[in-house]
Coordinates of C-alpha atoms in Angstrom, one line a residue:
M1 CA 15.3 64.8 -1.2
S2 CA 14.3 62.6 1.6
C3 CA 11.6 60.4 1.6
N4 CA 9.8 59.3 5.1
R5 CA 8.1 55.9 6.0
N6 CA 4.5 57.7 7.4
T7 CA 4.5 61.0 5.9
T8 CA 4.8 62.0 2.7
S9 CA 8.4 63.0 0.7
S10 CA 8.8 66.5 0.3
C11 CA 9.8 66.1 -3.5
S12 CA 7.9 69.0 -5.6
S13 CA 5.3 67.9 -8.1
T14 CA 7.9 69.2 -10.8
S15 CA 10.2 66.6 -10.1
N16 CA 11.5 65.0 -13.3
D17 CA 11.0 61.4 -13.8
M18 CA 14.3 61.1 -13.1
D19 CA 13.5 61.7 -9.3
S20 CA 10.6 59.9 -9.6
L21 CA 12.4 56.6 -10.4
V22 CA 14.4 56.9 -7.7
C23 CA 11.9 58.2 -4.9
N24 CA 10.2 55.0 -6.7
I25 CA 13.0 52.9 -6.0
I26 CA 13.9 54.2 -2.9
S27 CA 9.9 53.8 -1.1
V28 CA 9.7 50.0 -2.5
A29 CA 13.7 49.2 -0.9
L30 CA 12.6 51.0 2.3
Q31 CA 9.0 48.3 1.8
D32 CA 7.4 52.2 2.3
M33 CA 2.8 51.4 3.5
C34 CA 0.3 53.6 2.5
G35 CA 0.8 57.1 4.0
N36 CA -3.0 58.1 2.6
C37 CA -4.7 55.3 5.2
D38 CA -4.3 53.7 8.6
E39 CA -4.8 50.6 8.0
G40 CA -0.6 49.3 7.7
S41 CA -1.7 48.6 3.8
T42 CA 1.3 48.9 1.6
A43 CA 1.8 51.2 -0.9
T44 CA 1.7 50.3 -4.6
S45 CA 1.1 53.5 -6.4
R46 CA 2.3 57.1 -5.7
C47 CA 1.2 60.6 -6.8
T48 CA 3.8 62.6 -8.8
D49 CA 1.7 65.5 -7.9
C50 CA 1.4 65.3 -4.3
T51 CA 4.3 63.1 -3.6
E52 CA 2.6 60.6 -1.5
L53 CA 2.3 56.5 -1.2
L54 CA -1.5 54.8 -1.7
C55 CA -2.5 51.7 -1.9
G56 CA -5.1 50.0 -3.9
P57 CA -7.6 51.7 -2.4
C58 CA -6.8 55.0 -1.6
V59 CA -5.5 55.2 -5.5
R60 CA -9.4 54.7 -6.4
A61 CA -10.2 57.1 -3.3
H62 CA -7.6 59.3 -4.5
Q63 CA -9.4 59.3 -7.8
R64 CA -12.7 60.2 -6.9
V65 CA -12.4 62.9 -5.2
R66 CA -12.0 66.5 -6.8
L67 CA -8.9 68.3 -5.5
T68 CA -7.0 65.3 -6.2
K69 CA -8.8 63.5 -9.2
D70 CA -6.8 65.4 -12.3
H71 CA -3.4 64.1 -9.8
R72 CA -0.8 61.8 -12.0
I73 CA -0.7 58.3 -10.4
S74 CA 2.2 56.0 -11.5
A75 CA 2.7 52.9 -10.3
L76 CA 5.4 51.5 -7.9
P77 CA 8.0 49.3 -9.6
S78 CA 6.8 45.3 -9.2
N79 CA 7.4 42.7 -6.5
I80 CA 7.5 39.6 -8.5
V81 CA 11.5 38.2 -9.3
T82 CA 12.5 35.6 -11.0
S83 CA 16.1 35.3 -9.2
P84 CA 17.3 35.2 -6.0
I85 CA 17.5 38.0 -4.2
T86 CA 20.9 39.3 -2.4
V87 CA 21.5 43.0 -0.8
D88 CA 23.1 44.0 -3.4
S89 CA 20.1 42.5 -6.3
E90 CA 18.1 44.3 -8.2
I91 CA 14.7 44.2 -7.2
S92 CA 12.5 42.8 -10.0
S93 CA 9.0 43.9 -11.0
P94 CA 6.0 41.1 -10.1
E95 CA 4.2 39.5 -13.0
A96 CA 1.7 42.7 -13.8
N97 CA -1.7 40.4 -13.3
V98 CA -0.9 39.0 -9.8
S99 CA -2.6 42.0 -7.4
P100 CA -0.2 43.1 -4.3
C101 CA -3.5 43.5 -1.9
S102 CA -3.7 39.8 -2.5
M103 CA -0.1 39.4 -0.5
T104 CA 0.1 37.9 2.8
S105 CA 0.2 40.5 5.7
T106 CA 2.3 38.1 7.7
L107 CA 4.7 39.7 10.2
C108 CA 7.9 38.7 9.9
D109 CA 9.1 37.5 13.8
T110 CA 12.6 39.2 13.6
H111 CA 11.3 42.7 13.4
K112 CA 7.4 42.7 13.0
W113 CA 7.0 44.2 9.7
P114 CA 4.7 42.7 7.1
A115 CA 7.2 39.5 5.5
R116 CA 6.8 40.3 1.3
L117 CA 9.7 38.0 1.4
F118 CA 10.4 34.3 1.2
C119 CA 14.1 32.8 2.2
G120 CA 14.5 29.7 0.5
T121 CA 17.9 29.0 2.4
C122 CA 15.5 28.8 5.6
V123 CA 12.1 27.8 4.3
A124 CA 10.8 31.3 6.5
L125 CA 8.5 34.6 5.2
I126 CA 11.4 37.4 6.0
C127 CA 10.9 41.1 5.3
S128 CA 13.4 43.6 3.5
D129 CA 15.3 44.5 6.9
C130 CA 16.3 40.7 7.3
I131 CA 18.3 40.2 4.2
L132 CA 20.3 42.9 5.6
T133 CA 20.8 41.2 8.5
D134 CA 20.3 37.3 9.2
H135 CA 19.8 36.0 6.0
A136 CA 22.4 37.9 4.1
K137 CA 23.4 36.1 0.3
H138 CA 20.9 33.6 1.3
E139 CA 18.2 32.7 -2.0
I140 CA 15.7 35.1 -1.2
T141 CA 12.3 36.0 -3.4
Y142 CA 9.5 37.5 -3.7
L143 CA 6.3 36.6 -1.7
Q144 CA 4.4 34.2 -4.8
E145 CA 1.6 31.7 -5.3
K146 CA 4.1 28.7 -5.1
H147 CA 5.9 30.0 -2.0
T148 CA 2.7 30.4 0.4
P149 CA 2.8 28.7 3.7
I150 CA 0.5 25.9 2.1
S151 CA 3.0 25.2 -0.6
V152 CA 5.5 25.4 1.0
H153 CA 3.7 22.9 3.6
S154 CA 2.9 20.6 1.1
R155 CA 6.8 19.8 -0.9
L156 CA 7.5 19.4 2.7
N157 CA 4.7 16.2 3.2
L158 CA 5.9 14.7 0.5
E159 CA 9.6 14.9 0.9
T160 CA 8.6 14.3 4.8
K161 CA 6.5 10.4 3.3
S162 CA 9.7 10.1 1.0
A163 CA 11.8 10.2 3.4
I164 CA 9.4 7.6 5.5
H165 CA 9.1 5.1 2.7
A166 CA 13.2 5.4 2.2
V167 CA 13.9 4.7 6.3
E168 CA 11.2 2.0 6.3
D169 CA 12.9 0.8 3.6
A170 CA 16.4 0.5 5.4
M171 CA 15.0 -1.1 7.9
K172 CA 13.8 -4.2 6.4
R173 CA 16.6 -4.7 5.3
V174 CA 18.8 -4.6 8.3
N175 CA 16.0 -6.9 9.7
F176 CA 16.3 -8.9 6.9
M177 CA 20.1 -9.0 7.6
S178 CA 20.3 -9.1 11.7
T179 CA 18.4 -12.6 10.4
K180 CA 20.3 -13.7 8.1
I181 CA 23.4 -13.1 10.3
H182 CA 21.3 -14.7 13.3
E183 CA 21.1 -17.8 10.8
K184 CA 24.3 -18.3 9.3
L185 CA 26.1 -18.0 13.2
Q186 CA 23.8 -21.1 13.9
K187 CA 24.6 -22.6 11.4
T188 CA 28.6 -21.9 12.1
S189 CA 27.9 -23.1 15.9
C190 CA 27.0 -26.0 14.5
E191 CA 29.3 -26.6 12.9
V192 CA 32.4 -26.0 15.4
Q193 CA 30.3 -28.3 18.0
S194 CA 30.6 -31.2 15.1
V195 CA 34.1 -30.4 14.7
F196 CA 35.4 -29.8 18.0
K197 CA 33.2 -33.0 18.9
R198 CA 35.0 -35.4 16.3
Y199 CA 38.2 -34.3 18.2
I200 CA 36.8 -35.3 21.2
N201 CA 35.4 -38.5 20.5
V202 CA 38.9 -39.8 19.0
L203 CA 40.2 -38.3 21.9
E204 CA 37.3 -40.4 24.1
R205 CA 38.1 -43.8 21.8
R206 CA 42.1 -43.3 22.7
A207 CA 41.6 -42.7 26.5
Q208 CA 39.2 -46.0 26.5
E209 CA 42.2 -48.0 24.3
L210 CA 44.5 -46.8 26.5
M211 CA 42.5 -48.1 29.6
K212 CA 41.4 -51.2 27.7
R213 CA 45.7 -51.7 27.6
I214 CA 45.9 -50.9 31.3
D215 CA 43.7 -53.4 31.8
Q216 CA 45.3 -56.2 29.7
I217 CA 47.9 -55.3 31.4
Q218 CA 46.3 -55.3 34.4
R219 CA 45.6 -59.2 34.5
Y220 CA 48.9 -60.2 32.5
K221 CA 51.4 -59.0 34.8
A222 CA 48.8 -60.4 38.1
F223 CA 48.4 -63.6 36.6
R224 CA 52.3 -64.6 35.6
L225 CA 52.7 -63.1 39.5
L226 CA 49.9 -65.1 40.6
T227 CA 51.4 -68.4 38.6
Q228 CA 54.5 -67.0 40.2
M229 CA 53.0 -67.3 43.6
E230 CA 51.4 -71.5 42.6
R231 CA 54.9 -72.3 42.1
L232 CA 56.6 -70.4 45.0
R233 CA 53.6 -72.1 47.3
T234 CA 54.2 -75.6 46.3
A235 CA 58.2 -75.1 46.8
H236 CA 57.7 -73.7 50.0
S237 CA 55.2 -76.8 50.6
R238 CA 57.9 -79.1 49.6
L239 CA 60.7 -77.7 51.4
K240 CA 58.6 -77.9 54.7
C241 CA 58.3 -81.6 54.0
L242 CA 61.7 -82.2 53.8
S243 CA 62.2 -80.2 56.8
E244 CA 60.4 -82.2 59.1
L245 CA 62.2 -86.0 57.6
L246 CA 65.1 -84.3 58.3
S247 CA 64.3 -83.7 61.9
S248 CA 62.4 -86.6 62.6
S249 CA 65.2 -88.8 61.1
I250 CA 67.5 -87.3 63.9
G251 CA 65.0 -87.6 66.4
G252 CA 65.0 -90.9 66.5
T253 CA 66.6 -94.1 66.6
S254 CA 67.4 -94.3 62.5
N255 CA 70.1 -96.0 61.5
E256 CA 73.3 -95.4 59.5
N257 CA 71.1 -96.8 56.1
E258 CA 68.1 -94.6 57.1
F259 CA 70.2 -91.8 56.8
V260 CA 71.7 -92.3 53.8
A261 CA 68.1 -92.6 52.4
V262 CA 66.8 -90.1 53.6
N263 CA 69.7 -87.8 52.7
E264 CA 69.8 -88.9 49.0
K265 CA 66.1 -88.1 49.0
V266 CA 66.4 -84.6 50.2
H267 CA 69.0 -84.4 48.3
N268 CA 67.0 -85.0 44.8
E269 CA 64.1 -83.1 46.0
L270 CA 66.6 -80.2 46.6
K271 CA 67.5 -80.0 43.2
V272 CA 64.6 -80.3 42.1
L273 CA 63.2 -77.2 43.7
R274 CA 66.6 -75.1 43.0
S275 CA 64.6 -73.6 39.9
V276 CA 62.6 -71.5 42.7
Q277 CA 65.8 -69.6 42.9
S278 CA 64.7 -68.2 40.0
E279 CA 61.2 -67.1 41.6
L280 CA 62.9 -65.8 44.6
F281 CA 62.5 -62.0 42.9
P282 CA 58.8 -61.0 41.5
C283 CA 58.7 -61.8 37.8
E284 CA 56.8 -58.8 37.2
T285 CA 57.8 -55.2 38.0
D286 CA 55.6 -52.0 38.4
S287 CA 57.1 -50.8 35.1
V288 CA 54.4 -48.7 33.8
S289 CA 53.9 -45.1 32.9
F290 CA 52.1 -42.5 31.2
S291 CA 53.8 -40.0 28.6
V292 CA 52.3 -37.9 26.8
E293 CA 54.9 -36.2 23.4
E294 CA 52.9 -32.8 23.5
N295 CA 55.2 -31.4 20.9
G296 CA 53.3 -28.4 21.2
L297 CA 49.8 -29.7 20.6
L298 CA 48.6 -27.8 23.6
S299 CA 48.8 -24.9 22.1
V300 CA 47.6 -25.9 18.6
L301 CA 44.3 -27.0 19.8
S302 CA 44.0 -23.5 21.9
T303 CA 44.2 -22.0 18.6
F304 CA 42.2 -24.0 16.4
G305 CA 40.6 -23.5 14.2
E306 CA 39.5 -20.1 12.5
L307 CA 36.2 -17.8 12.2
S308 CA 36.3 -14.7 9.5
S309 CA 33.3 -12.4 8.6
M310 CA 34.0 -11.9 5.4
P311 CA 34.0 -14.2 2.2
W312 CA 37.4 -15.8 0.6
P313 CA 37.1 -15.2 -3.1
P314 CA 38.0 -19.2 -4.2
V315 CA 41.7 -18.5 -5.9
A316 CA 41.4 -19.6 -9.9
S317 CA 44.2 -22.5 -10.3
T318 CA 46.0 -22.3 -13.3
S319 CA 47.0 -25.9 -13.3
Q320 CA 44.6 -29.1 -14.5
A321 CA 44.0 -31.0 -11.8
S322 CA 44.9 -34.9 -13.0
T323 CA 43.6 -38.1 -11.9
P324 CA 44.9 -39.4 -8.7
P325 CA 46.5 -43.3 -9.3
F326 CA 44.9 -46.0 -8.4
D327 CA 42.3 -43.9 -6.1
I328 CA 45.6 -43.4 -3.4
F329 CA 42.9 -42.4 -0.5
D330 CA 40.7 -45.3 -0.1
M331 CA 40.3 -46.0 3.4
N332 CA 37.8 -48.3 3.0
Q333 CA 41.0 -50.8 2.3
H334 CA 42.4 -50.5 5.4
C335 CA 45.9 -51.2 4.2
R336 CA 47.8 -47.8 5.4
P337 CA 51.0 -47.5 5.9
V338 CA 52.5 -48.0 9.4
Y339 CA 53.3 -44.7 11.7
G340 CA 55.0 -46.8 14.6
V341 CA 51.6 -49.0 16.0
S342 CA 49.4 -45.4 16.1
D343 CA 46.1 -46.5 15.1
Q344 CA 45.6 -42.6 15.1
I345 CA 44.8 -40.8 11.4
V346 CA 47.8 -39.3 10.5
V347 CA 48.5 -35.7 8.1
T348 CA 51.0 -33.5 7.2
R349 CA 51.1 -30.6 8.4
I350 CA 52.9 -27.7 8.0
N351 CA 55.3 -26.0 10.8
Y352 CA 55.4 -22.0 9.9
G353 CA 58.3 -22.2 12.4
P354 CA 61.4 -23.1 12.8
P355 CA 62.7 -26.9 12.2
K356 CA 64.2 -28.6 14.8
M357 CA 67.6 -29.7 14.2
F358 CA 69.7 -32.5 15.9
S359 CA 73.0 -34.6 15.5
R360 CA 76.3 -34.3 13.5
E361 CA 78.9 -36.1 12.1
G362 CA 81.1 -38.2 14.4
V363 CA 80.5 -41.9 15.7
Q364 CA 79.9 -40.6 19.4
N365 CA 76.3 -41.5 20.6
G366 CA 73.8 -39.3 19.2
E367 CA 75.8 -38.4 16.2
L368 CA 75.6 -40.3 12.4
C369 CA 78.1 -40.9 9.4
R370 CA 75.9 -41.1 6.5
P371 CA 72.8 -41.8 8.0
W372 CA 69.7 -42.8 5.1
G373 CA 66.8 -43.8 6.9
V374 CA 64.7 -42.7 9.6
C375 CA 61.2 -44.0 11.3
C376 CA 58.8 -43.3 14.0
N377 CA 57.3 -44.9 16.5
S378 CA 54.2 -44.2 18.6
L379 CA 55.8 -42.6 20.5
G380 CA 57.6 -39.6 18.7
H381 CA 60.7 -42.0 19.1
I382 CA 62.9 -41.3 16.1
I383 CA 64.9 -44.2 15.1
V384 CA 68.1 -43.5 12.5
A385 CA 69.6 -45.6 10.2
D386 CA 73.2 -44.3 11.0
R387 CA 74.6 -45.9 7.9
S388 CA 78.3 -45.5 7.6
N389 CA 78.5 -46.4 11.8
N390 CA 77.1 -49.4 11.2
R391 CA 74.2 -49.5 13.6
I392 CA 70.8 -48.0 14.5
Q393 CA 70.0 -45.0 17.2
V394 CA 67.1 -44.2 18.9
F395 CA 66.6 -40.5 20.0
D396 CA 63.0 -39.1 21.9
S397 CA 60.8 -36.5 20.2
T398 CA 63.4 -34.1 20.4
G399 CA 66.6 -35.4 19.3
V400 CA 68.0 -36.6 22.5
F401 CA 69.9 -39.2 21.9
M402 CA 68.3 -42.4 24.1
Y403 CA 70.2 -45.6 23.0
K404 CA 71.8 -47.7 19.9
F405 CA 72.2 -52.1 18.9
G406 CA 74.0 -53.1 16.2
R407 CA 77.5 -53.0 15.0
Q408 CA 79.8 -53.9 11.9
G409 CA 79.6 -57.5 10.5
N410 CA 77.3 -60.2 8.5
G411 CA 76.3 -62.2 11.9
I412 CA 72.8 -61.8 13.7
G413 CA 72.5 -58.3 14.5
E414 CA 75.0 -56.9 12.4
F415 CA 75.2 -54.3 10.2
E416 CA 76.8 -53.2 6.5
R417 CA 75.7 -50.3 5.9
P418 CA 72.1 -50.2 6.8
A419 CA 69.8 -47.8 4.7
G420 CA 65.8 -48.6 4.7
I421 CA 63.9 -48.2 8.0
C422 CA 60.4 -48.9 9.6
V423 CA 58.8 -49.9 12.1
S424 CA 56.0 -52.3 11.4
P425 CA 52.8 -53.3 12.9
L426 CA 53.8 -55.3 15.7
N427 CA 56.2 -53.1 16.5
H428 CA 59.3 -53.9 15.8
I429 CA 61.6 -52.3 13.6
V430 CA 62.8 -53.7 10.1
V431 CA 66.5 -52.8 8.0
A432 CA 67.3 -53.2 5.5
D433 CA 70.5 -54.1 6.4
K434 CA 72.1 -53.1 2.1
D435 CA 75.6 -54.7 2.0
N436 CA 74.7 -57.8 3.5
H437 CA 71.9 -57.7 1.1
R438 CA 69.3 -59.0 3.8
I439 CA 66.4 -57.7 5.4
Q440 CA 66.5 -57.7 9.5
L441 CA 64.0 -57.4 11.9
F442 CA 64.5 -56.3 15.8
K443 CA 62.2 -55.4 19.1
M444 CA 62.0 -52.1 19.8
D445 CA 64.6 -52.3 22.6
G446 CA 67.3 -54.1 19.2
T447 CA 66.9 -57.7 20.4
F448 CA 66.9 -59.8 16.9
V449 CA 63.9 -61.2 16.2
L450 CA 64.1 -62.4 12.5
T451 CA 66.1 -62.3 8.8
F452 CA 65.3 -63.1 5.6
G453 CA 66.8 -63.2 2.1
E454 CA 70.8 -63.2 1.0
K455 CA 72.7 -61.9 -2.5
G456 CA 71.3 -62.7 -5.7
S457 CA 68.6 -62.0 -8.3
Q458 CA 66.1 -65.1 -7.3
N459 CA 62.7 -65.0 -5.7
G460 CA 63.2 -63.7 -1.9
Q461 CA 67.1 -62.3 -2.9
F462 CA 68.5 -59.0 -3.2
N463 CA 70.8 -56.7 -4.8
Y464 CA 71.4 -54.0 -2.4
P465 CA 68.2 -53.6 -1.1
W466 CA 67.6 -50.0 -0.1
D467 CA 64.2 -49.0 1.7
V468 CA 61.3 -51.2 3.4
S469 CA 58.0 -49.6 4.1
C470 CA 54.9 -51.8 6.2
N471 CA 51.0 -51.5 5.8
T472 CA 48.8 -52.2 8.5
H473 CA 48.5 -56.0 7.1
G474 CA 52.4 -56.3 7.8
D475 CA 53.1 -56.7 4.8
I476 CA 56.7 -55.6 3.8
V477 CA 57.6 -54.1 0.7
V478 CA 61.5 -53.5 -0.6
S479 CA 63.4 -51.5 -3.2
D480 CA 65.6 -54.0 -4.3
T481 CA 67.4 -51.4 -6.5
R482 CA 70.4 -53.2 -8.3
N483 CA 67.7 -55.8 -9.2
H484 CA 65.8 -52.5 -10.3
R485 CA 62.2 -54.3 -9.1
V486 CA 60.4 -53.9 -5.8
Q487 CA 59.4 -57.0 -3.9
L488 CA 56.6 -57.4 -1.4
F489 CA 57.0 -60.1 1.4
T490 CA 54.7 -61.0 4.1
S491 CA 55.1 -59.8 8.2
T492 CA 57.7 -62.8 8.3
G493 CA 59.9 -62.0 5.0
A494 CA 57.8 -64.7 2.8
F495 CA 58.3 -63.8 -0.6
V496 CA 54.7 -62.9 -2.1
T497 CA 55.6 -61.0 -5.7
K498 CA 57.6 -58.5 -7.1
F499 CA 57.5 -55.9 -10.1
G500 CA 60.4 -54.8 -12.0
F501 CA 62.5 -56.1 -15.5
D502 CA 65.4 -58.8 -13.8
N503 CA 67.3 -59.2 -16.7
N504 CA 65.9 -57.6 -19.5
P505 CA 67.1 -54.8 -21.6
M506 CA 63.9 -52.3 -20.3
W507 CA 65.0 -51.9 -16.9
K508 CA 66.1 -48.6 -17.8
Y509 CA 62.9 -48.0 -17.8
F510 CA 63.1 -48.5 -13.6
D511 CA 65.7 -47.8 -13.1
S512 CA 67.7 -48.0 -9.5
P513 CA 64.3 -47.2 -7.0
R514 CA 64.8 -45.9 -3.4
G515 CA 62.6 -44.5 -2.0
V516 CA 59.4 -46.9 -1.0
C517 CA 55.8 -46.4 0.7
F518 CA 52.5 -47.9 0.9
T519 CA 49.3 -45.6 -0.1
P520 CA 45.9 -45.5 2.2
S521 CA 44.7 -48.2 0.2
G522 CA 47.0 -50.0 0.2
N523 CA 49.0 -49.0 -3.2
I524 CA 52.8 -48.7 -3.5
M525 CA 55.0 -46.1 -4.5
I526 CA 59.0 -45.8 -5.4
T527 CA 61.3 -43.1 -6.1
D528 CA 62.7 -44.2 -9.7
F529 CA 66.0 -43.0 -8.8
N530 CA 67.6 -42.2 -12.0
N531 CA 64.5 -41.8 -14.3
H532 CA 63.9 -38.6 -11.9
R533 CA 60.3 -39.9 -11.4
I534 CA 57.2 -41.3 -9.3
L535 CA 56.1 -44.5 -9.6
V536 CA 52.6 -45.9 -8.6
I537 CA 51.8 -49.5 -9.2
D538 CA 48.3 -51.5 -7.8
R539 CA 49.0 -53.4 -4.7
N540 CA 48.3 -56.5 -6.7
L541 CA 52.5 -55.2 -8.2
T542 CA 50.8 -55.6 -11.7
H543 CA 50.0 -51.9 -13.2
P544 CA 52.1 -49.3 -12.9
Q545 CA 51.8 -45.5 -13.3
F546 CA 54.2 -42.7 -13.8
L547 CA 54.1 -39.2 -11.5
G548 CA 56.6 -36.3 -12.2
E549 CA 59.2 -35.3 -14.6
E550 CA 63.1 -34.1 -14.8
G551 CA 63.7 -31.0 -13.8
S552 CA 63.3 -28.1 -10.6
R553 CA 59.7 -26.7 -11.5
H554 CA 57.1 -28.4 -9.2
R555 CA 56.2 -31.8 -9.5
Q556 CA 59.3 -32.0 -11.4
F557 CA 62.5 -34.3 -9.5
L558 CA 66.2 -34.7 -10.0
R559 CA 67.6 -38.1 -7.8
P560 CA 64.5 -38.5 -5.4
Q561 CA 65.3 -40.7 -2.6
G562 CA 62.8 -41.3 0.3
I563 CA 58.8 -41.0 -0.1
A564 CA 56.0 -41.2 2.1
C565 CA 52.3 -41.1 2.0
D566 CA 49.4 -39.8 4.6
D567 CA 46.1 -41.1 5.4
Q568 CA 45.0 -38.3 2.8
G569 CA 46.7 -39.9 0.3
N570 CA 49.3 -36.8 0.8
I571 CA 52.7 -37.7 -0.9
I572 CA 55.9 -36.3 0.6
V573 CA 59.1 -36.6 -1.5
A574 CA 62.6 -35.7 -0.9
D575 CA 63.8 -34.2 -3.5
S576 CA 67.4 -34.7 -3.1
K577 CA 69.3 -33.0 -5.9
N578 CA 67.0 -30.1 -6.1
H579 CA 67.7 -30.1 -2.4
R580 CA 64.0 -29.7 -1.1
I581 CA 61.0 -31.5 0.3
Q582 CA 58.0 -31.5 -2.5
V583 CA 54.9 -32.4 -1.3
M584 CA 52.0 -32.5 -2.9
D585 CA 47.9 -33.7 -2.9
S586 CA 46.3 -37.4 -3.7
C587 CA 46.2 -36.5 -7.4
G588 CA 49.5 -35.7 -7.6
N589 CA 49.0 -31.4 -7.6
F590 CA 52.0 -30.2 -6.1
L591 CA 51.1 -28.3 -2.6
F592 CA 54.2 -27.0 -1.0
L593 CA 57.8 -26.5 -0.6
L594 CA 60.0 -27.8 2.4
G595 CA 63.9 -26.2 2.3
R596 CA 67.0 -24.9 -0.1
P597 CA 70.3 -25.3 -0.9
G598 CA 71.9 -24.5 2.1
K599 CA 73.0 -25.5 6.0
K600 CA 70.9 -23.1 8.2
E601 CA 67.7 -24.5 9.5
G602 CA 65.3 -24.8 7.4
E603 CA 68.1 -25.9 4.2
F604 CA 69.3 -28.8 2.8
D605 CA 72.1 -30.4 1.8
R606 CA 70.5 -33.8 -0.8
P607 CA 68.2 -34.8 1.7
S608 CA 67.9 -38.7 1.8
G609 CA 65.6 -40.9 3.6
L610 CA 62.0 -38.9 5.9
C611 CA 58.9 -40.1 6.9
L612 CA 56.0 -38.9 9.9
G613 CA 55.4 -38.4 13.1
P614 CA 52.8 -39.7 14.7
T615 CA 51.4 -36.3 15.0
G616 CA 52.0 -35.5 11.2
K617 CA 55.0 -34.4 11.9
I618 CA 57.7 -34.6 8.5
I619 CA 61.4 -36.1 9.7
V620 CA 64.1 -35.4 6.9
V621 CA 67.7 -37.4 7.3
D622 CA 69.7 -34.1 6.1
F623 CA 72.7 -36.5 4.5
G624 CA 75.0 -34.1 3.4
N625 CA 74.2 -32.0 6.1
T626 CA 74.7 -35.0 8.5
R627 CA 72.0 -33.8 10.7
I628 CA 67.9 -35.0 11.2
Q629 CA 65.5 -32.1 10.7
V630 CA 62.1 -32.2 11.8
F631 CA 59.1 -29.9 10.6

């Protein structure tokens, strides 16, 4: 049995119901049109007697004609489905109240057949042939009212407006963030300019100071040379007069007595003028030079400052902040420690690279034997108390030996195991001549200046003075070790005051002080050697406070020795028997460590004295390894 699209099927009127059902399903699958009219209307019914597909109007006409009014008319299967249609799916019936003639007569764009189906995937009207080709496996439904172009248009319109609102909100957020970024970058730019302007101002002030110093040197040298020139002119004039007197005596008629008188006069004048011999060479030289100990400063400045586009989360601290002892950082007191003779602010800095090391054990120039004290001058030269060699050695900032002075003895300029050492505001080297129980001061070239102190326990006397330190007022503090006290003196060695427990059973509470230093506010810090802690005393040497305890953890010490304090109040301690350097802030909170036990670079064997260089470098006497390390 076959069914034709434009003609009726050859199915006989005697076909059973199964044949009719099959023909109906085939007709729907092929999307057959009415075969009775030429209007191209979709067939909705089938005449089972003449097997002709009929549209709605033709069914009514078929039933009015006398020859066919008794024919049996059966409706074709429904066109409405409740679930998506695929090629293999069963086509369901439409709702009973939807008239097939009310469906759209729009043609499919591909096959030019009436579009009775809707592709939800492509949002397009299609025909039944399309589901076999381009729209296979798509979400297909029969065309209903909700799938008409108008309803689809409304839905797409709503989606478009929603998308517009979302994009507009996104644009507002992006614009707001762009404004915030601009404002933040402007603020950051101001901060960068402010910081660098501050550093530039420091350099400009330093340049002005140097120019002022140059002017002072020029005027001083010019004055001395001018004074020398005046003396030479006076001598020259007197010598010419003597020459003329001698010439006139020889050429005249003078007798012998007159010759004797002239000779005596000239002889006496020449005796007076012999002092001119010391003026025959200029009293000043042109030995003026400008040197810069760069020490990597340019490389540091080239990478100075960092920018980050992400906020760093604050790190929660588990330790409680302690109370700063005696306002350690108080620059208004103008009584800070002396780092050479430099007026610049000195702050401890961490050197992440390997330290510089120099010297070794021996007695030759540049070699050391049981050294203890170390300090720097404003040029960065490193001055070391070579204790068992009984001398002071001076190295440049790179560790190259420059010169030395002193020898063993108890005379002026001689030493007996010198220990602590520092530089005063007058650029004098102050030495704790330990086993001679005195303090000696020298010019930077080793020329003796003065000495004070002797062995004893009275004020101004010492029993093994171990370390010394100066502040910018020129005051000198000395750790009087075996007297278990510290003493304060003026720059000329006059006794001011003391702190300790003289001949008292309580001396054990301050046992063998070693390292001493001043804080930025003028207070004094001492390493309490046998009590394994740090003592902080106010500038009047009356009220003590203690920092640390015995142990090997942070803020604990074993036999602390050298100590220093920078201009921010940071505390640097030689934790000797722990073989390390501890650095704490002005409140005594731990910051970082340097070193560990060993002999390699960056390792220590009982570090003793230490100091800060004018650029903030930490310089350590590595006692057990007989060397100096610079961090």
